[in-house]
Amino acid sequence: MKLVGLFSGGKDSTYAIYKAKQEGHKIHFLGTVMSENPESYMYHTDNIGMVMLLSQTLGMKLATKKSFGIKEKEVEDIKILVKDLDIDGILCGAIESEYQRDRVAKVCEELKIELVAPLWHADVEKYLRTMVKEGFKVIIVGVAADGLDESWLGREIDDKCIDDLLEVKKKHGIHIAGEGGEFETIVLDCPLYQSRVEVTDSEVKWDGTSGSFIIKDAKLIPKN
């Protein structure tokens, strides 16, 4: 199918594209809703401007739509974003969030197109470890949960990080993929990228309970 991949630059939306391509789908567009509400229920906001650079290294067309991030109206932003695109379906990276999946499914139903969600109900630990094994370099760029302090910002998700997330889950009940908003990520390299991303300037902001790793500048480095 010809799909638009809902894209934030984070691990789940990027891995969903990777899986969909493996399954034979064609990603005709990346679709990004840029929410002005940092507490958005639907959309990734930390470093969302990086999607322009990431779409370049993915070699895919990018369609964007600004949003005020008003709860329950955010679904209309997706509809406006994709309704005029020549596609057969919408690809999303939802894993367990009924809230996110149901709202994308509603748009698909209204537009009479398909929903593709290759990560839906995946074994989360297995997914994260497979992602690492397959060469995804992912860093944490936002945290907002008990057990996740400033030291997590900018940290790469590797097997040790996954072990530590499992420990935090035991103590604080977090979702280890961050699907409840506990943390946000960005993908600096993966098998789909033509060039890897190098962060050349960054800043950490921490307010005592939550924080962001802000990428102020980055460049693409061709792979050898």
PDB file of C-alpha atoms in Angstrom:
ATOM      1  CA  MET A   1       0.000   0.000   0.000  1.00  0.00           C
ATOM      2  CA  LYS A   2       0.949   3.632  -0.484  1.00  0.00           C
ATOM      3  CA  LEU A   3       1.191   5.121   2.989  1.00  0.00           C
ATOM      4  CA  VAL A   4       1.775   8.380   4.785  1.00  0.00           C
ATOM      5  CA  GLY A   5       3.889   7.676   7.844  1.00  0.00           C
ATOM      6  CA  LEU A   6       3.014   9.819  10.860  1.00  0.00           C
ATOM      7  CA  PHE A   7       6.477  10.992  11.831  1.00  0.00           C
ATOM      8  CA  SER A   8       8.007  12.703  14.856  1.00  0.00           C
ATOM      9  CA  GLY A   9      11.639  11.685  14.427  1.00  0.00           C
ATOM     10  CA  GLY A  10      11.295   9.471  17.488  1.00  0.00           C
ATOM     11  CA  LYS A  11      11.986   5.756  17.712  1.00  0.00           C
ATOM     12  CA  ASP A  12       8.431   4.423  17.352  1.00  0.00           C
ATOM     13  CA  SER A  13       7.436   6.376  14.243  1.00  0.00           C
ATOM     14  CA  THR A  14      10.818   5.660  12.631  1.00  0.00           C
ATOM     15  CA  TYR A  15      10.760   1.954  13.459  1.00  0.00           C
ATOM     16  CA  ALA A  16       7.181   1.712  12.163  1.00  0.00           C
ATOM     17  CA  ILE A  17       8.439   3.030   8.805  1.00  0.00           C
ATOM     18  CA  TYR A  18      11.253   0.469   8.877  1.00  0.00           C
ATOM     19  CA  LYS A  19       8.821  -2.382   9.602  1.00  0.00           C
ATOM     20  CA  ALA A  20       6.272  -1.230   7.028  1.00  0.00           C
ATOM     21  CA  LYS A  21       8.914  -1.132   4.305  1.00  0.00           C
ATOM     22  CA  GLN A  22      10.012  -4.645   5.287  1.00  0.00           C
ATOM     23  CA  GLU A  23       6.384  -5.728   4.879  1.00  0.00           C
ATOM     24  CA  GLY A  24       6.309  -4.336   1.334  1.00  0.00           C
ATOM     25  CA  HIS A  25       4.504  -1.040   1.872  1.00  0.00           C
ATOM     26  CA  LYS A  26       5.621   2.137   0.108  1.00  0.00           C
ATOM     27  CA  ILE A  27       6.009   5.288   2.208  1.00  0.00           C
ATOM     28  CA  HIS A  28       4.954   8.061  -0.171  1.00  0.00           C
ATOM     29  CA  PHE A  29       5.009  10.819   2.439  1.00  0.00           C
ATOM     30  CA  LEU A  30       6.062  11.522   5.992  1.00  0.00           C
ATOM     31  CA  GLY A  31       3.394  13.453   7.869  1.00  0.00           C
ATOM     32  CA  THR A  32       4.223  15.628  10.871  1.00  0.00           C
ATOM     33  CA  VAL A  33       1.790  17.591  13.019  1.00  0.00           C
ATOM     34  CA  MET A  34       3.743  20.331  14.788  1.00  0.00           C
ATOM     35  CA  SER A  35       1.907  20.958  18.038  1.00  0.00           C
ATOM     36  CA  GLU A  36       2.337  24.241  19.885  1.00  0.00           C
ATOM     37  CA  ASN A  37       1.197  22.521  23.088  1.00  0.00           C
ATOM     38  CA  PRO A  38       4.104  20.800  24.904  1.00  0.00           C
ATOM     39  CA  GLU A  39       1.519  18.783  26.868  1.00  0.00           C
ATOM     40  CA  SER A  40      -0.062  17.409  23.672  1.00  0.00           C
ATOM     41  CA  TYR A  41      -1.903  14.111  24.157  1.00  0.00           C
ATOM     42  CA  MET A  42      -1.174  13.045  20.589  1.00  0.00           C
ATOM     43  CA  TYR A  43       2.077  14.511  19.349  1.00  0.00           C
ATOM     44  CA  HIS A  44       5.783  14.472  20.135  1.00  0.00           C
ATOM     45  CA  THR A  45       7.015  18.055  20.676  1.00  0.00           C
ATOM     46  CA  ASP A  46      10.658  17.901  21.853  1.00  0.00           C
ATOM     47  CA  ASN A  47      12.956  18.758  18.911  1.00  0.00           C
ATOM     48  CA  ILE A  48      10.085  18.365  16.443  1.00  0.00           C
ATOM     49  CA  GLY A  49      11.840  20.796  14.081  1.00  0.00           C
ATOM     50  CA  MET A  50      14.427  18.072  13.438  1.00  0.00           C
ATOM     51  CA  VAL A  51      11.964  16.289  11.146  1.00  0.00           C
ATOM     52  CA  MET A  52      13.131  18.438   8.219  1.00  0.00           C
ATOM     53  CA  LEU A  53      16.701  17.156   8.545  1.00  0.00           C
ATOM     54  CA  LEU A  54      15.554  13.594   9.213  1.00  0.00           C
ATOM     55  CA  SER A  55      13.285  13.526   6.159  1.00  0.00           C
ATOM     56  CA  GLN A  56      16.347  14.446   4.083  1.00  0.00           C
ATOM     57  CA  THR A  57      18.377  11.488   5.309  1.00  0.00           C
ATOM     58  CA  LEU A  58      15.361   9.209   4.876  1.00  0.00           C
ATOM     59  CA  GLY A  59      14.963  10.497   1.316  1.00  0.00           C
ATOM     60  CA  MET A  60      11.211  10.970   1.779  1.00  0.00           C
ATOM     61  CA  LYS A  61       8.807  13.836   1.116  1.00  0.00           C
ATOM     62  CA  LEU A  62       7.562  15.622   4.231  1.00  0.00           C
ATOM     63  CA  ALA A  63       4.103  17.128   4.736  1.00  0.00           C
ATOM     64  CA  THR A  64       3.582  19.269   7.855  1.00  0.00           C
ATOM     65  CA  LYS A  65       0.655  20.868   9.671  1.00  0.00           C
ATOM     66  CA  LYS A  66       0.759  23.245  12.618  1.00  0.00           C
ATOM     67  CA  SER A  67      -1.565  22.520  15.540  1.00  0.00           C
ATOM     68  CA  PHE A  68      -2.666  24.367  18.657  1.00  0.00           C
ATOM     69  CA  GLY A  69      -2.641  20.987  20.414  1.00  0.00           C
ATOM     70  CA  ILE A  70      -6.191  21.224  21.762  1.00  0.00           C
ATOM     71  CA  LYS A  71      -7.339  17.868  23.144  1.00  0.00           C
ATOM     72  CA  GLU A  72      -9.885  16.055  20.939  1.00  0.00           C
ATOM     73  CA  LYS A  73      -9.342  18.594  18.137  1.00  0.00           C
ATOM     74  CA  GLU A  74      -5.878  17.207  17.426  1.00  0.00           C
ATOM     75  CA  VAL A  75      -7.379  14.383  15.384  1.00  0.00           C
ATOM     76  CA  GLU A  76      -8.712  16.933  12.889  1.00  0.00           C
ATOM     77  CA  ASP A  77      -5.149  18.115  12.320  1.00  0.00           C
ATOM     78  CA  ILE A  78      -4.218  14.637  11.067  1.00  0.00           C
ATOM     79  CA  LYS A  79      -7.228  14.612   8.765  1.00  0.00           C
ATOM     80  CA  ILE A  80      -6.339  18.000   7.292  1.00  0.00           C
ATOM     81  CA  LEU A  81      -2.713  16.902   6.897  1.00  0.00           C
ATOM     82  CA  VAL A  82      -3.432  13.747   4.896  1.00  0.00           C
ATOM     83  CA  LYS A  83      -6.797  14.219   3.161  1.00  0.00           C
ATOM     84  CA  ASP A  84      -5.364  15.524  -0.125  1.00  0.00           C
ATOM     85  CA  LEU A  85      -2.446  13.078  -0.327  1.00  0.00           C
ATOM     86  CA  ASP A  86      -2.483  10.218  -2.841  1.00  0.00           C
ATOM     87  CA  ILE A  87      -2.326   7.387  -0.303  1.00  0.00           C
ATOM     88  CA  ASP A  88      -4.060   4.138   0.607  1.00  0.00           C
ATOM     89  CA  GLY A  89      -3.454   4.340   4.336  1.00  0.00           C
ATOM     90  CA  ILE A  90      -1.874   5.937   7.398  1.00  0.00           C
ATOM     91  CA  LEU A  91       1.086   4.379   9.192  1.00  0.00           C
ATOM     92  CA  CYS A  92       1.476   5.010  12.915  1.00  0.00           C
ATOM     93  CA  GLY A  93       3.887   3.821  15.596  1.00  0.00           C
ATOM     94  CA  ALA A  94       1.372   3.213  18.391  1.00  0.00           C
ATOM     95  CA  ILE A  95       2.274   0.266  20.633  1.00  0.00           C
ATOM     96  CA  GLU A  96      -0.335   0.114  23.405  1.00  0.00           C
ATOM     97  CA  SER A  97      -1.963   3.556  23.446  1.00  0.00           C
ATOM     98  CA  GLU A  98      -5.652   3.092  22.643  1.00  0.00           C
ATOM     99  CA  TYR A  99      -5.975   6.884  22.790  1.00  0.00           C
ATOM    100  CA  GLN A 100      -3.562   7.420  19.898  1.00  0.00           C
ATOM    101  CA  ARG A 101      -4.513   4.425  17.794  1.00  0.00           C
ATOM    102  CA  ASP A 102      -8.273   4.970  18.050  1.00  0.00           C
ATOM    103  CA  ARG A 103      -7.971   8.570  16.917  1.00  0.00           C
ATOM    104  CA  VAL A 104      -5.857   7.699  13.896  1.00  0.00           C
ATOM    105  CA  ALA A 105      -8.270   4.838  13.121  1.00  0.00           C
ATOM    106  CA  LYS A 106     -11.147   7.342  13.185  1.00  0.00           C
ATOM    107  CA  VAL A 107      -9.418   9.502  10.564  1.00  0.00           C
ATOM    108  CA  CYS A 108      -8.805   6.431   8.401  1.00  0.00           C
ATOM    109  CA  GLU A 109     -12.457   5.416   8.676  1.00  0.00           C
ATOM    110  CA  GLU A 110     -13.652   8.894   7.710  1.00  0.00           C
ATOM    111  CA  LEU A 111     -11.288   9.051   4.726  1.00  0.00           C
ATOM    112  CA  LYS A 112     -11.985   5.418   3.769  1.00  0.00           C
ATOM    113  CA  ILE A 113      -8.318   4.431   3.927  1.00  0.00           C
ATOM    114  CA  GLU A 114      -6.424   1.788   5.908  1.00  0.00           C
ATOM    115  CA  LEU A 115      -4.613   2.018   9.241  1.00  0.00           C
ATOM    116  CA  VAL A 116      -1.225   0.277   9.433  1.00  0.00           C
ATOM    117  CA  ALA A 117       0.262  -0.088  12.933  1.00  0.00           C
ATOM    118  CA  PRO A 118       3.100  -2.655  12.792  1.00  0.00           C
ATOM    119  CA  LEU A 119       4.117  -2.164  16.442  1.00  0.00           C
ATOM    120  CA  TRP A 120       0.620  -2.598  17.876  1.00  0.00           C
ATOM    121  CA  HIS A 121       0.705  -4.877  20.941  1.00  0.00           C
ATOM    122  CA  ALA A 122       4.365  -5.741  20.369  1.00  0.00           C
ATOM    123  CA  ASP A 123       6.374  -7.217  23.247  1.00  0.00           C
ATOM    124  CA  VAL A 124       7.891  -3.915  24.341  1.00  0.00           C
ATOM    125  CA  GLU A 125      11.173  -5.181  25.781  1.00  0.00           C
ATOM    126  CA  LYS A 126      11.737  -7.422  22.745  1.00  0.00           C
ATOM    127  CA  TYR A 127      10.958  -4.504  20.427  1.00  0.00           C
ATOM    128  CA  LEU A 128      13.471  -2.208  22.147  1.00  0.00           C
ATOM    129  CA  ARG A 129      16.235  -4.811  22.186  1.00  0.00           C
ATOM    130  CA  THR A 130      15.595  -5.718  18.534  1.00  0.00           C
ATOM    131  CA  MET A 131      15.724  -2.048  17.590  1.00  0.00           C
ATOM    132  CA  VAL A 132      19.142  -1.713  19.240  1.00  0.00           C
ATOM    133  CA  LYS A 133      20.396  -4.928  17.612  1.00  0.00           C
ATOM    134  CA  GLU A 134      19.278  -3.732  14.176  1.00  0.00           C
ATOM    135  CA  GLY A 135      21.398  -0.599  14.370  1.00  0.00           C
ATOM    136  CA  PHE A 136      19.050   2.126  15.572  1.00  0.00           C
ATOM    137  CA  LYS A 137      20.943   4.839  17.447  1.00  0.00           C
ATOM    138  CA  VAL A 138      18.315   6.518  19.590  1.00  0.00           C
ATOM    139  CA  ILE A 139      18.772   9.135  22.292  1.00  0.00           C
ATOM    140  CA  ILE A 140      16.378  10.367  24.957  1.00  0.00           C
ATOM    141  CA  VAL A 141      15.483  14.033  24.437  1.00  0.00           C
ATOM    142  CA  GLY A 142      12.735  14.544  26.991  1.00  0.00           C
ATOM    143  CA  VAL A 143      11.815  13.089  30.391  1.00  0.00           C
ATOM    144  CA  ALA A 144       8.736  13.654  32.539  1.00  0.00           C
ATOM    145  CA  ALA A 145       8.275  10.818  35.030  1.00  0.00           C
ATOM    146  CA  ASP A 146       9.270   9.709  38.511  1.00  0.00           C
ATOM    147  CA  GLY A 147      12.539   7.800  38.331  1.00  0.00           C
ATOM    148  CA  LEU A 148      13.812   9.636  35.263  1.00  0.00           C
ATOM    149  CA  ASP A 149      16.089  12.501  36.253  1.00  0.00           C
ATOM    150  CA  GLU A 150      18.361  14.910  34.396  1.00  0.00           C
ATOM    151  CA  SER A 151      20.996  12.197  33.847  1.00  0.00           C
ATOM    152  CA  TRP A 152      18.718  10.475  31.326  1.00  0.00           C
ATOM    153  CA  LEU A 153      18.702  13.441  28.955  1.00  0.00           C
ATOM    154  CA  GLY A 154      20.878  12.763  25.916  1.00  0.00           C
ATOM    155  CA  ARG A 155      21.355   9.127  26.928  1.00  0.00           C
ATOM    156  CA  GLU A 156      21.518   6.543  24.139  1.00  0.00           C
ATOM    157  CA  ILE A 157      19.076   3.653  24.331  1.00  0.00           C
ATOM    158  CA  ASP A 158      21.240   0.528  24.463  1.00  0.00           C
ATOM    159  CA  ASP A 159      20.838  -2.759  26.329  1.00  0.00           C
ATOM    160  CA  LYS A 160      22.086  -1.226  29.602  1.00  0.00           C
ATOM    161  CA  CYS A 161      19.611   1.633  29.226  1.00  0.00           C
ATOM    162  CA  ILE A 162      16.791  -0.866  28.644  1.00  0.00           C
ATOM    163  CA  ASP A 163      17.841  -2.761  31.791  1.00  0.00           C
ATOM    164  CA  ASP A 164      17.716   0.511  33.730  1.00  0.00           C
ATOM    165  CA  LEU A 165      14.285   1.371  32.294  1.00  0.00           C
ATOM    166  CA  LEU A 166      13.013  -2.006  33.489  1.00  0.00           C
ATOM    167  CA  GLU A 167      14.264  -1.185  36.993  1.00  0.00           C
ATOM    168  CA  VAL A 168      12.486   2.183  36.894  1.00  0.00           C
ATOM    169  CA  LYS A 169       9.337   0.382  35.745  1.00  0.00           C
ATOM    170  CA  LYS A 170       9.499  -1.900  38.804  1.00  0.00           C
ATOM    171  CA  LYS A 171       9.747   1.076  41.158  1.00  0.00           C
ATOM    172  CA  HIS A 172       7.556   3.652  39.430  1.00  0.00           C
ATOM    173  CA  GLY A 173       5.403   1.796  36.898  1.00  0.00           C
ATOM    174  CA  ILE A 174       6.593   3.630  33.790  1.00  0.00           C
ATOM    175  CA  HIS A 175       6.046   2.368  30.246  1.00  0.00           C
ATOM    176  CA  ILE A 176       9.541   1.309  29.160  1.00  0.00           C
ATOM    177  CA  ALA A 177       8.995   2.648  25.634  1.00  0.00           C
ATOM    178  CA  GLY A 178       7.806   5.972  27.036  1.00  0.00           C
ATOM    179  CA  GLU A 179       4.402   5.677  25.405  1.00  0.00           C
ATOM    180  CA  GLY A 180       2.712   7.301  28.366  1.00  0.00           C
ATOM    181  CA  GLY A 181       4.779  10.456  27.860  1.00  0.00           C
ATOM    182  CA  GLU A 182       7.462   9.381  30.349  1.00  0.00           C
ATOM    183  CA  PHE A 183      10.198  10.166  27.827  1.00  0.00           C
ATOM    184  CA  GLU A 184      10.683  11.192  24.213  1.00  0.00           C
ATOM    185  CA  THR A 185      13.388  10.214  21.759  1.00  0.00           C
ATOM    186  CA  ILE A 186      15.056  11.061  18.481  1.00  0.00           C
ATOM    187  CA  VAL A 187      16.754   8.683  16.036  1.00  0.00           C
ATOM    188  CA  LEU A 188      20.272   9.729  15.045  1.00  0.00           C
ATOM    189  CA  ASP A 189      20.994   6.715  12.853  1.00  0.00           C
ATOM    190  CA  CYS A 190      19.239   3.615  11.529  1.00  0.00           C
ATOM    191  CA  PRO A 191      19.354   1.297   8.508  1.00  0.00           C
ATOM    192  CA  LEU A 192      16.977   3.591   6.583  1.00  0.00           C
ATOM    193  CA  TYR A 193      19.198   6.673   6.876  1.00  0.00           C
ATOM    194  CA  GLN A 194      21.419   7.644   3.959  1.00  0.00           C
ATOM    195  CA  SER A 195      23.525   9.728   6.370  1.00  0.00           C
ATOM    196  CA  ARG A 196      23.792   9.635  10.142  1.00  0.00           C
ATOM    197  CA  VAL A 197      22.889  12.662  12.256  1.00  0.00           C
ATOM    198  CA  GLU A 198      25.587  14.339  14.329  1.00  0.00           C
ATOM    199  CA  VAL A 199      24.466  16.742  17.057  1.00  0.00           C
ATOM    200  CA  THR A 200      26.867  19.702  16.996  1.00  0.00           C
ATOM    201  CA  ASP A 201      25.218  21.938  19.596  1.00  0.00           C
ATOM    202  CA  SER A 202      22.780  21.107  22.368  1.00  0.00           C
ATOM    203  CA  GLU A 203      21.405  22.350  25.658  1.00  0.00           C
ATOM    204  CA  VAL A 204      19.867  20.564  28.627  1.00  0.00           C
ATOM    205  CA  LYS A 205      16.922  22.201  30.379  1.00  0.00           C
ATOM    206  CA  TRP A 206      15.751  20.791  33.723  1.00  0.00           C
ATOM    207  CA  ASP A 207      13.035  22.184  35.985  1.00  0.00           C
ATOM    208  CA  GLY A 208      13.440  19.757  38.870  1.00  0.00           C
ATOM    209  CA  THR A 209      10.870  17.191  37.738  1.00  0.00           C
ATOM    210  CA  SER A 210      11.088  17.151  33.939  1.00  0.00           C
ATOM    211  CA  GLY A 211      13.440  18.324  31.246  1.00  0.00           C
ATOM    212  CA  SER A 212      14.577  18.398  27.641  1.00  0.00           C
ATOM    213  CA  PHE A 213      17.742  17.745  25.662  1.00  0.00           C
ATOM    214  CA  ILE A 214      17.409  20.514  23.098  1.00  0.00           C
ATOM    215  CA  ILE A 215      19.226  20.020  19.806  1.00  0.00           C
ATOM    216  CA  LYS A 216      20.285  23.506  18.739  1.00  0.00           C
ATOM    217  CA  ASP A 217      22.276  22.404  15.699  1.00  0.00           C
ATOM    218  CA  ALA A 218      22.947  19.160  13.851  1.00  0.00           C
ATOM    219  CA  LYS A 219      24.363  17.998  10.544  1.00  0.00           C
ATOM    220  CA  LEU A 220      24.257  14.948   8.299  1.00  0.00           C
ATOM    221  CA  ILE A 221      27.409  12.832   8.000  1.00  0.00           C
ATOM    222  CA  PRO A 222      27.521  10.512   4.952  1.00  0.00           C
ATOM    223  CA  LYS A 223      27.913   6.831   5.787  1.00  0.00           C
ATOM    224  CA  ASN A 224      31.030   5.129   4.447  1.00  0.00           C
TER     225      ASN A 224
END
